[in-house]
Structure formats: C-alpha cells, structure tokens
XYZ file of N, CA and C in Angstrom:
270
model
N -110.719 -111.149 -189.062
C -112.164 -111.095 -189.192
C -112.482 -110.306 -190.481
N -113.555 -110.606 -191.010
C -113.974 -109.870 -192.249
C -115.208 -109.028 -191.958
N -115.247 -107.855 -192.572
C -116.385 -106.927 -192.394
C -117.478 -107.220 -193.456
N -118.665 -107.333 -193.088
C -119.772 -107.588 -193.982
C -120.820 -106.603 -193.756
N -121.632 -106.350 -194.742
C -122.782 -105.458 -194.629
C -124.097 -106.287 -194.816
N -125.040 -106.034 -193.881
C -126.412 -106.777 -194.016
C -127.406 -105.709 -193.871
N -128.584 -106.010 -194.329
C -129.694 -105.131 -194.267
C -130.719 -105.728 -193.218
N -131.130 -104.968 -192.232
C -132.027 -105.423 -191.217
C -133.109 -104.462 -191.040
N -134.309 -104.913 -190.630
C -135.451 -103.961 -190.287
C -135.006 -103.172 -189.067
N -135.498 -101.914 -188.952
C -135.129 -101.066 -187.891
C -135.488 -101.601 -186.519
N -136.632 -102.284 -186.347
C -137.009 -102.865 -185.121
C -136.091 -103.972 -184.637
N -135.584 -104.737 -185.621
C -134.626 -105.771 -185.356
C -133.269 -105.157 -184.840
N -132.831 -104.100 -185.531
C -131.639 -103.412 -185.120
C -131.745 -102.916 -183.666
N -132.888 -102.266 -183.425
C -133.152 -101.759 -182.048
C -133.120 -102.888 -181.002
N -133.755 -104.011 -181.295
C -133.810 -105.145 -180.391
C -132.483 -105.713 -180.160
N -131.616 -105.851 -181.218
C -130.271 -106.300 -181.067
C -129.466 -105.325 -180.257
N -129.592 -104.051 -180.501
C -128.799 -103.105 -179.666
C -129.149 -103.185 -178.201
N -130.489 -103.296 -177.936
C -130.889 -103.412 -176.492
C -130.306 -104.658 -175.835
N -130.386 -105.784 -176.586
C -129.885 -107.026 -176.005
C -128.356 -106.934 -175.833
N -127.683 -106.402 -176.809
C -126.174 -106.284 -176.783
C -125.813 -105.425 -175.553
N -126.577 -104.274 -175.330
C -126.275 -103.435 -174.262
C -126.497 -104.139 -172.890
N -127.561 -104.901 -172.789
C -127.849 -105.650 -171.513
C -126.631 -106.675 -171.294
N -126.055 -107.136 -172.348
C -125.076 -108.172 -172.154
C -123.651 -107.485 -172.181
N -123.600 -106.202 -172.198
C -122.372 -105.413 -172.315
C -121.528 -105.880 -173.483
N -122.085 -106.002 -174.621
C -121.418 -106.512 -175.835
C -121.677 -105.453 -176.928
N -120.800 -105.502 -177.914
C -121.046 -104.708 -179.141
C -122.094 -105.357 -179.958
N -122.686 -104.612 -180.888
C -123.644 -105.206 -181.868
C -123.049 -106.316 -182.620
N -121.763 -106.090 -183.040
C -121.116 -107.146 -183.808
C -120.856 -108.434 -182.983
N -120.498 -108.313 -181.720
C -120.208 -109.379 -180.892
C -121.515 -110.204 -180.679
N -122.612 -109.418 -180.391
C -123.917 -110.111 -180.191
C -124.338 -110.876 -181.404
N -124.224 -110.189 -182.531
C -124.633 -110.769 -183.847
C -123.809 -112.051 -184.251
N -122.457 -112.047 -183.953
C -121.653 -113.119 -184.199
C -122.156 -114.354 -183.295
N -122.431 -114.071 -182.072
C -122.904 -115.185 -181.151
C -124.175 -115.671 -181.623
N -125.120 -114.816 -182.027
C -126.391 -115.215 -182.504
C -126.353 -116.073 -183.773
N -125.513 -115.626 -184.644
C -125.275 -116.419 -185.889
C -124.656 -117.824 -185.574
N -123.664 -117.869 -184.683
C -123.142 -119.178 -184.314
C -124.208 -120.039 -183.691
N -125.029 -119.482 -182.822
C -126.175 -120.290 -182.228
C -127.040 -120.802 -183.266
N -127.440 -119.986 -184.222
C -128.334 -120.366 -185.313
C -127.695 -121.469 -186.203
N -126.489 -121.371 -186.418
C -125.812 -122.393 -187.276
C -125.680 -123.698 -186.479
N -125.430 -123.596 -185.195
C -125.350 -124.859 -184.362
C -126.699 -125.572 -184.342
N -127.825 -124.775 -184.218
C -129.150 -125.354 -184.172
C -129.429 -126.062 -185.541
N -129.044 -125.391 -186.618
C -129.178 -125.997 -187.969
C -128.520 -127.344 -188.128
N -127.273 -127.396 -187.477
C -126.534 -128.638 -187.548
C -127.188 -129.700 -186.711
N -127.776 -129.330 -185.570
C -128.494 -130.323 -184.735
C -129.752 -130.769 -185.489
N -130.458 -129.916 -186.152
C -131.688 -130.238 -186.881
C -131.334 -131.258 -188.000
N -130.219 -130.985 -188.678
C -129.766 -131.857 -189.842
C -129.428 -133.253 -189.262
N -128.760 -133.322 -188.104
C -128.496 -134.622 -187.530
C -129.762 -135.364 -187.134
N -130.678 -134.578 -186.451
C -131.992 -135.191 -186.083
C -132.782 -135.773 -187.272
N -132.769 -134.958 -188.359
C -133.475 -135.491 -189.553
C -132.839 -136.665 -190.135
N -131.504 -136.736 -190.121
C -130.756 -137.936 -190.609
C -131.070 -139.070 -189.725
N -131.093 -138.858 -188.401
C -131.423 -139.988 -187.474
C -132.848 -140.449 -187.680
N -133.800 -139.510 -187.853
C -135.239 -139.931 -188.091
C -135.312 -140.696 -189.442
N -134.618 -140.243 -190.478
C -134.716 -140.831 -191.746
C -134.141 -142.309 -191.583
N -133.118 -142.495 -190.857
C -132.514 -143.827 -190.645
C -133.481 -144.759 -189.982
N -134.165 -144.231 -188.965
C -135.142 -145.144 -188.279
C -136.355 -145.380 -189.144
N -136.826 -144.510 -189.971
C -137.868 -144.706 -190.902
C -137.487 -145.780 -191.889
N -136.217 -145.775 -192.403
C -135.760 -146.797 -193.262
C -135.602 -148.143 -192.633
N -135.101 -148.144 -191.354
C -134.860 -149.335 -190.615
C -135.398 -149.223 -189.256
N -136.665 -149.501 -188.989
C -137.257 -149.248 -187.722
C -136.701 -150.164 -186.661
N -136.807 -149.755 -185.432
C -136.426 -150.621 -184.326
C -137.374 -151.803 -184.202
N -136.840 -152.954 -183.954
C -137.716 -154.117 -183.742
C -138.118 -154.140 -182.263
N -139.213 -154.750 -181.899
C -139.661 -154.763 -180.544
C -138.656 -155.384 -179.530
N -137.876 -156.334 -179.955
C -136.979 -156.973 -179.007
C -135.521 -156.568 -179.306
N -135.306 -155.514 -180.034
C -133.899 -155.091 -180.485
C -132.997 -154.844 -179.245
N -133.562 -154.221 -178.187
C -132.665 -153.835 -177.074
C -132.761 -154.778 -175.915
N -133.532 -155.855 -176.040
C -133.700 -156.780 -174.918
C -132.402 -157.410 -174.391
N -131.536 -157.641 -175.314
C -130.225 -158.283 -174.892
C -129.477 -157.350 -174.014
N -129.594 -156.066 -174.065
C -128.834 -155.144 -173.233
C -129.514 -154.934 -171.857
N -130.744 -155.318 -171.723
C -131.424 -155.095 -170.463
C -130.643 -155.753 -169.277
N -130.240 -157.002 -169.493
C -129.471 -157.777 -168.500
C -128.094 -157.230 -168.284
N -127.510 -156.404 -169.173
C -126.196 -155.944 -169.012
C -126.111 -154.651 -168.211
N -127.245 -153.996 -167.961
C -127.271 -152.805 -167.219
C -127.014 -153.086 -165.719
N -126.048 -152.327 -165.177
C -125.796 -152.516 -163.785
C -126.125 -151.177 -163.062
N -127.114 -151.337 -162.207
C -127.712 -150.183 -161.489
C -126.992 -149.956 -160.155
N -126.433 -151.015 -159.578
C -125.843 -150.894 -158.273
C -126.822 -150.941 -157.135
N -126.369 -150.869 -155.920
C -127.194 -150.813 -154.762
C -127.257 -149.412 -154.276
N -128.132 -149.089 -153.402
C -128.225 -147.760 -152.822
C -126.913 -147.336 -152.188
N -126.176 -148.284 -151.546
C -124.861 -147.945 -150.955
C -123.854 -147.506 -151.948
N -123.824 -148.157 -153.143
C -122.884 -147.801 -154.196
C -123.305 -146.643 -154.991
N -124.609 -146.313 -155.023
C -125.129 -145.201 -155.838
C -125.380 -143.937 -154.998
N -125.124 -143.942 -153.738
C -125.555 -142.800 -152.900
C -125.117 -141.485 -153.403
N -123.923 -141.379 -153.933
C -123.362 -140.062 -154.403
C -124.047 -139.611 -155.675
N -124.620 -140.521 -156.526
C -125.116 -140.140 -157.712
C -126.623 -140.100 -157.745
N -127.312 -140.364 -156.621
C -128.771 -140.382 -156.526
C -129.229 -139.035 -156.065
N -130.187 -138.509 -156.769
C -130.771 -137.303 -156.371
C -132.130 -137.579 -155.687
N -132.280 -137.161 -154.430
C -133.508 -137.431 -153.672
C -134.421 -136.199 -153.783
N -135.606 -136.431 -154.287
C -136.603 -135.361 -154.434
C -137.717 -135.547 -153.436
N -138.015 -134.467 -152.770
C -139.094 -134.511 -151.775
C -140.291 -133.883 -152.363
N -141.397 -134.531 -152.178
C -142.706 -133.947 -152.694
C -143.124 -132.765 -151.847
N -143.570 -131.735 -152.375
C -143.994 -130.561 -151.592
C -145.217 -130.841 -150.780
C-alpha cells in the first residue's frame, strides 16, 4: 500500500471519522472503501453513457425483439412453483 496525503474540510473529516467508528473501521479503511465505491459508480456511469450513445446512434426498431417473444418459455405453475413469489395484498 502507498501512503498519500489529501486535504479535506474539517466537517468532512469529522463525518468520515463518525462513520468509520460506527463501522469499527479505521479512517483509512473507510476512505479506501468509499473511493472504491465512487470509482465503481463512475465505471457504471461510463458504461450507461456508452449504451445510451449506441441506442441514439442506432435506435431499436418497433419489431426488433418480436422474433424472441415466441422463444420465451415461461413454464406452467407446476414447473415454476419454486421460483414464483406470491405477494398478498394488505
């Protein structure tokens, strides 16, 4: 691991310390996890933007997925019983 120095506002340091204490982590461990989470979110955003740009360049046609509709196998209630979630209305 490499040691780095960063400058943070006092209120941010205090908030990080409180959160790290609640999680029984060091400030460094909490900050590493927060930075990893932020980087992962940026990667997802980049992929979403790329996906959106692709669909803007080549939009879906109205019948593009029609051929797959007949290929979907939903099964019967007897074969799906283990995977079906039954929700009761309150």
